[in-house]
């Protein structure tokens, strides 16, 4: 299995900002996917925010007795809703790909780190404790990255 590149290893720093920067480094292992997801979400938000404007215009037209363009407006609203749905679906898939790539790199890095720790470290802690900690912590990160 080929190893994924990992973000530049830095000395552990405390604080939320440094943690978020490090997680962003993992997400940027596939920058096209990450930025593609962000771009799709922005376009989806724009398409979604146009819908109330079109609804308002249609309601105003009906209130003023103009119903000649109502079918076109309704069709445009439906098309915008479908476009929004497709864009959000595609963005969610891209986020999942970026998150799984990041998780693979993180798990690989954790495995390599565990291999370099001294025998004394492993004797001081039970296997169950180490496995529980690694599993729970990586799952929390996975949930954060996937949402």
CSV table of N, CA, C and O in Angstrom, one decimal, residues 84-139:
chain,number,residue,atom,x,y,z
A,84,UNK,N,-30.1,23.0,-6.8
A,84,UNK,CA,-29.6,23.1,-5.4
A,84,UNK,C,-29.4,21.7,-4.8
A,84,UNK,O,-28.4,21.4,-4.2
A,85,UNK,N,-30.4,20.8,-5.0
A,85,UNK,CA,-30.3,19.5,-4.5
A,85,UNK,C,-29.1,18.7,-5.1
A,85,UNK,O,-28.3,18.1,-4.4
A,86,UNK,N,-28.9,18.8,-6.4
A,86,UNK,CA,-27.8,18.2,-7.1
A,86,UNK,C,-26.4,18.7,-6.6
A,86,UNK,O,-25.5,18.0,-6.4
A,87,UNK,N,-26.3,20.0,-6.5
A,87,UNK,CA,-25.1,20.6,-6.1
A,87,UNK,C,-24.8,20.2,-4.6
A,87,UNK,O,-23.6,20.0,-4.3
A,88,UNK,N,-25.8,20.2,-3.8
A,88,UNK,CA,-25.5,19.8,-2.4
A,88,UNK,C,-25.1,18.3,-2.3
A,88,UNK,O,-24.3,17.9,-1.5
A,89,UNK,N,-25.7,17.5,-3.1
A,89,UNK,CA,-25.4,16.1,-3.2
A,89,UNK,C,-24.0,15.9,-3.6
A,89,UNK,O,-23.2,15.1,-3.0
A,90,UNK,N,-23.6,16.6,-4.7
A,90,UNK,CA,-22.2,16.5,-5.2
A,90,UNK,C,-21.2,17.0,-4.2
A,90,UNK,O,-20.1,16.4,-4.0
A,91,UNK,N,-21.5,18.1,-3.5
A,91,UNK,CA,-20.6,18.7,-2.5
A,91,UNK,C,-20.5,17.7,-1.3
A,91,UNK,O,-19.4,17.5,-0.8
A,92,UNK,N,-21.6,17.1,-0.9
A,92,UNK,CA,-21.5,16.1,0.2
A,92,UNK,C,-20.6,14.9,-0.2
A,92,UNK,O,-19.8,14.5,0.7
A,93,UNK,N,-20.7,14.5,-1.4
A,93,UNK,CA,-19.8,13.4,-1.8
A,93,UNK,C,-18.4,13.8,-1.9
A,93,UNK,O,-17.5,13.1,-1.5
A,94,UNK,N,-18.1,15.0,-2.3
A,94,UNK,CA,-16.7,15.5,-2.3
A,94,UNK,C,-16.2,15.7,-0.9
A,94,UNK,O,-15.0,15.4,-0.7
A,95,UNK,N,-17.0,16.2,0.0
A,95,UNK,CA,-16.6,16.3,1.4
A,95,UNK,C,-16.3,15.0,2.0
A,95,UNK,O,-15.3,14.8,2.7
A,96,UNK,N,-17.1,14.0,1.6
A,96,UNK,CA,-16.8,12.6,2.1
A,96,UNK,C,-15.5,12.1,1.6
A,96,UNK,O,-14.7,11.4,2.3
A,97,UNK,N,-15.2,12.3,0.3
A,97,UNK,CA,-13.9,11.9,-0.3
A,97,UNK,C,-12.8,12.6,0.4
A,97,UNK,O,-11.8,11.9,0.8
A,98,UNK,N,-12.9,13.9,0.6
A,98,UNK,CA,-11.8,14.6,1.3
A,98,UNK,C,-11.6,14.2,2.7
A,98,UNK,O,-10.5,14.0,3.2
A,99,UNK,N,-12.7,13.9,3.4
A,99,UNK,CA,-12.6,13.5,4.8
A,99,UNK,C,-12.0,12.1,4.9
A,99,UNK,O,-11.2,11.8,5.8
A,100,UNK,N,-12.4,11.2,4.0
A,100,UNK,CA,-11.8,9.8,4.1
A,100,UNK,C,-10.4,9.8,3.7
A,100,UNK,O,-9.6,9.1,4.3
A,101,UNK,N,-10.0,10.7,2.8
A,101,UNK,CA,-8.5,10.8,2.5
A,101,UNK,C,-7.8,11.3,3.7
A,101,UNK,O,-6.7,10.8,4.0
A,102,UNK,N,-8.3,12.3,4.3
A,102,UNK,CA,-7.7,12.9,5.5
A,102,UNK,C,-7.6,11.8,6.6
A,102,UNK,O,-6.6,11.7,7.3
A,103,UNK,N,-8.7,11.1,6.8
A,103,UNK,CA,-8.7,10.1,7.9
A,103,UNK,C,-7.7,8.9,7.6
A,103,UNK,O,-7.0,8.4,8.5
A,104,UNK,N,-7.5,8.6,6.3
A,104,UNK,CA,-6.6,7.6,6.0
A,104,UNK,C,-5.1,8.0,6.3
A,104,UNK,O,-4.3,7.3,6.9
A,105,UNK,N,-4.8,9.3,6.0
A,105,UNK,CA,-3.5,9.8,6.3
A,105,UNK,C,-3.3,9.9,7.8
A,105,UNK,O,-2.2,9.6,8.3
A,106,UNK,N,-4.3,10.4,8.5
A,106,UNK,CA,-4.2,10.5,9.9
A,106,UNK,C,-4.0,9.1,10.6
A,106,UNK,O,-3.2,8.9,11.5
A,107,UNK,N,-4.8,8.1,10.2
A,107,UNK,CA,-4.6,6.8,10.7
A,107,UNK,C,-3.2,6.2,10.4
A,107,UNK,O,-2.6,5.5,11.2
A,108,UNK,N,-2.8,6.5,9.2
A,108,UNK,CA,-1.4,6.0,8.8
A,108,UNK,C,-0.4,6.7,9.7
A,108,UNK,O,0.6,6.0,10.2
A,109,UNK,N,-0.5,8.0,9.9
A,109,UNK,CA,0.4,8.7,10.8
A,109,UNK,C,0.4,8.2,12.2
A,109,UNK,O,1.4,8.0,12.9
A,110,UNK,N,-0.8,7.9,12.7
A,110,UNK,CA,-1.0,7.3,14.1
A,110,UNK,C,-0.3,5.9,14.2
A,110,UNK,O,0.4,5.6,15.1
A,111,UNK,N,-0.5,5.1,13.1
A,111,UNK,CA,0.1,3.8,13.1
A,111,UNK,C,1.6,3.9,13.2
A,111,UNK,O,2.3,3.2,13.9
A,112,UNK,N,2.2,4.8,12.3
A,112,UNK,CA,3.6,5.0,12.3
A,112,UNK,C,4.1,5.5,13.6
A,112,UNK,O,5.2,5.1,14.1
A,113,UNK,N,3.4,6.4,14.2
A,113,UNK,CA,3.8,6.9,15.6
A,113,UNK,C,3.8,5.8,16.6
A,113,UNK,O,4.7,5.7,17.4
A,114,UNK,N,2.7,5.0,16.6
A,114,UNK,CA,2.7,3.9,17.6
A,114,UNK,C,3.8,2.9,17.4
A,114,UNK,O,4.3,2.4,18.4
A,115,UNK,N,4.3,2.8,16.2
A,115,UNK,CA,5.4,1.8,16.0
A,115,UNK,C,6.7,2.4,16.5
A,115,UNK,O,7.6,1.6,16.8
A,116,UNK,N,6.8,3.7,16.6
A,116,UNK,CA,8.1,4.3,17.0
A,116,UNK,C,8.2,4.5,18.6
A,116,UNK,O,9.2,4.8,19.1
A,117,UNK,N,7.0,4.3,19.3
A,117,UNK,CA,7.0,4.5,20.7
A,117,UNK,C,7.8,3.4,21.4
A,117,UNK,O,7.8,2.2,20.9
A,118,UNK,N,8.4,3.7,22.5
A,118,UNK,CA,9.2,2.7,23.2
A,118,UNK,C,8.4,1.6,23.8
A,118,UNK,O,7.2,1.7,24.0
A,119,UNK,N,9.1,0.5,24.1
A,119,UNK,CA,8.4,-0.7,24.7
A,119,UNK,C,7.9,-0.3,26.1
A,119,UNK,O,6.8,-0.7,26.5
A,120,UNK,N,8.6,0.6,26.8
A,120,UNK,CA,8.1,1.1,28.1
A,120,UNK,C,6.8,1.8,28.0
A,120,UNK,O,5.9,1.6,28.9
A,121,UNK,N,6.6,2.5,26.9
A,121,UNK,CA,5.3,3.2,26.7
A,121,UNK,C,4.2,2.2,26.6
A,121,UNK,O,3.1,2.3,27.2
A,122,UNK,N,4.4,1.2,25.8
A,122,UNK,CA,3.4,0.1,25.6
A,122,UNK,C,3.1,-0.7,26.9
A,122,UNK,O,2.0,-1.2,27.1
A,123,UNK,N,4.2,-0.9,27.7
A,123,UNK,CA,4.0,-1.6,28.9
A,123,UNK,C,3.2,-0.9,30.0
A,123,UNK,O,2.5,-1.5,30.8
A,124,UNK,N,3.3,0.5,29.9
A,124,UNK,CA,2.6,1.3,30.9
A,124,UNK,C,1.1,1.4,30.6
A,124,UNK,O,0.3,1.7,31.5
A,125,UNK,N,0.7,1.1,29.4
A,125,UNK,CA,-0.7,1.2,29.0
A,125,UNK,C,-1.3,-0.1,28.5
A,125,UNK,O,-0.6,-0.8,27.8
A,126,UNK,N,-2.5,-0.4,28.8
A,126,UNK,CA,-3.1,-1.6,28.3
A,126,UNK,C,-3.4,-1.4,26.8
A,126,UNK,O,-3.7,-0.3,26.3
A,127,UNK,N,-3.5,-2.5,26.1
A,127,UNK,CA,-3.8,-2.5,24.7
A,127,UNK,C,-5.2,-2.0,24.5
A,127,UNK,O,-5.5,-1.2,23.6
A,128,UNK,N,-6.2,-2.4,25.4
A,128,UNK,CA,-7.5,-1.9,25.3
A,128,UNK,C,-7.6,-0.4,25.5
A,128,UNK,O,-8.4,0.3,24.8
A,129,UNK,N,-6.8,0.2,26.4
A,129,UNK,CA,-6.8,1.6,26.6
A,129,UNK,C,-6.4,2.4,25.3
A,129,UNK,O,-7.0,3.3,24.9
A,130,UNK,N,-5.3,1.9,24.8
A,130,UNK,CA,-4.7,2.5,23.6
A,130,UNK,C,-5.7,2.4,22.4
A,130,UNK,O,-5.9,3.4,21.7
A,131,UNK,N,-6.2,1.2,22.2
A,131,UNK,CA,-7.2,1.0,21.1
A,131,UNK,C,-8.4,1.8,21.3
A,131,UNK,O,-8.9,2.4,20.3
A,132,UNK,N,-8.9,1.9,22.5
A,132,UNK,CA,-10.1,2.7,22.7
A,132,UNK,C,-9.9,4.2,22.5
A,132,UNK,O,-10.7,4.9,21.8
A,133,UNK,N,-8.8,4.7,22.9
A,133,UNK,CA,-8.4,6.1,22.8
A,133,UNK,C,-8.3,6.4,21.3
A,133,UNK,O,-8.8,7.4,20.8
A,134,UNK,N,-7.5,5.6,20.6
A,134,UNK,CA,-7.3,5.9,19.1
A,134,UNK,C,-8.6,5.8,18.4
A,134,UNK,O,-8.9,6.6,17.5
A,135,UNK,N,-9.4,4.7,18.6
A,135,UNK,CA,-10.6,4.6,17.9
A,135,UNK,C,-11.6,5.7,18.2
A,135,UNK,O,-12.2,6.3,17.3
A,136,UNK,N,-11.8,6.1,19.4
A,136,UNK,CA,-12.7,7.1,19.8
A,136,UNK,C,-12.3,8.5,19.2
A,136,UNK,O,-13.1,9.2,18.7
A,137,UNK,N,-11.0,8.8,19.4
A,137,UNK,CA,-10.5,10.1,18.9
A,137,UNK,C,-10.6,10.2,17.4
A,137,UNK,O,-11.0,11.3,16.9
A,138,UNK,N,-10.2,9.2,16.7
A,138,UNK,CA,-10.3,9.2,15.2
A,138,UNK,C,-11.7,9.3,14.8
A,138,UNK,O,-12.0,10.0,13.8
A,139,UNK,N,-12.6,8.7,15.5
A,139,UNK,CA,-14.0,8.7,15.1
A,139,UNK,C,-14.6,10.1,15.3
A,139,UNK,O,-15.4,10.6,14.5
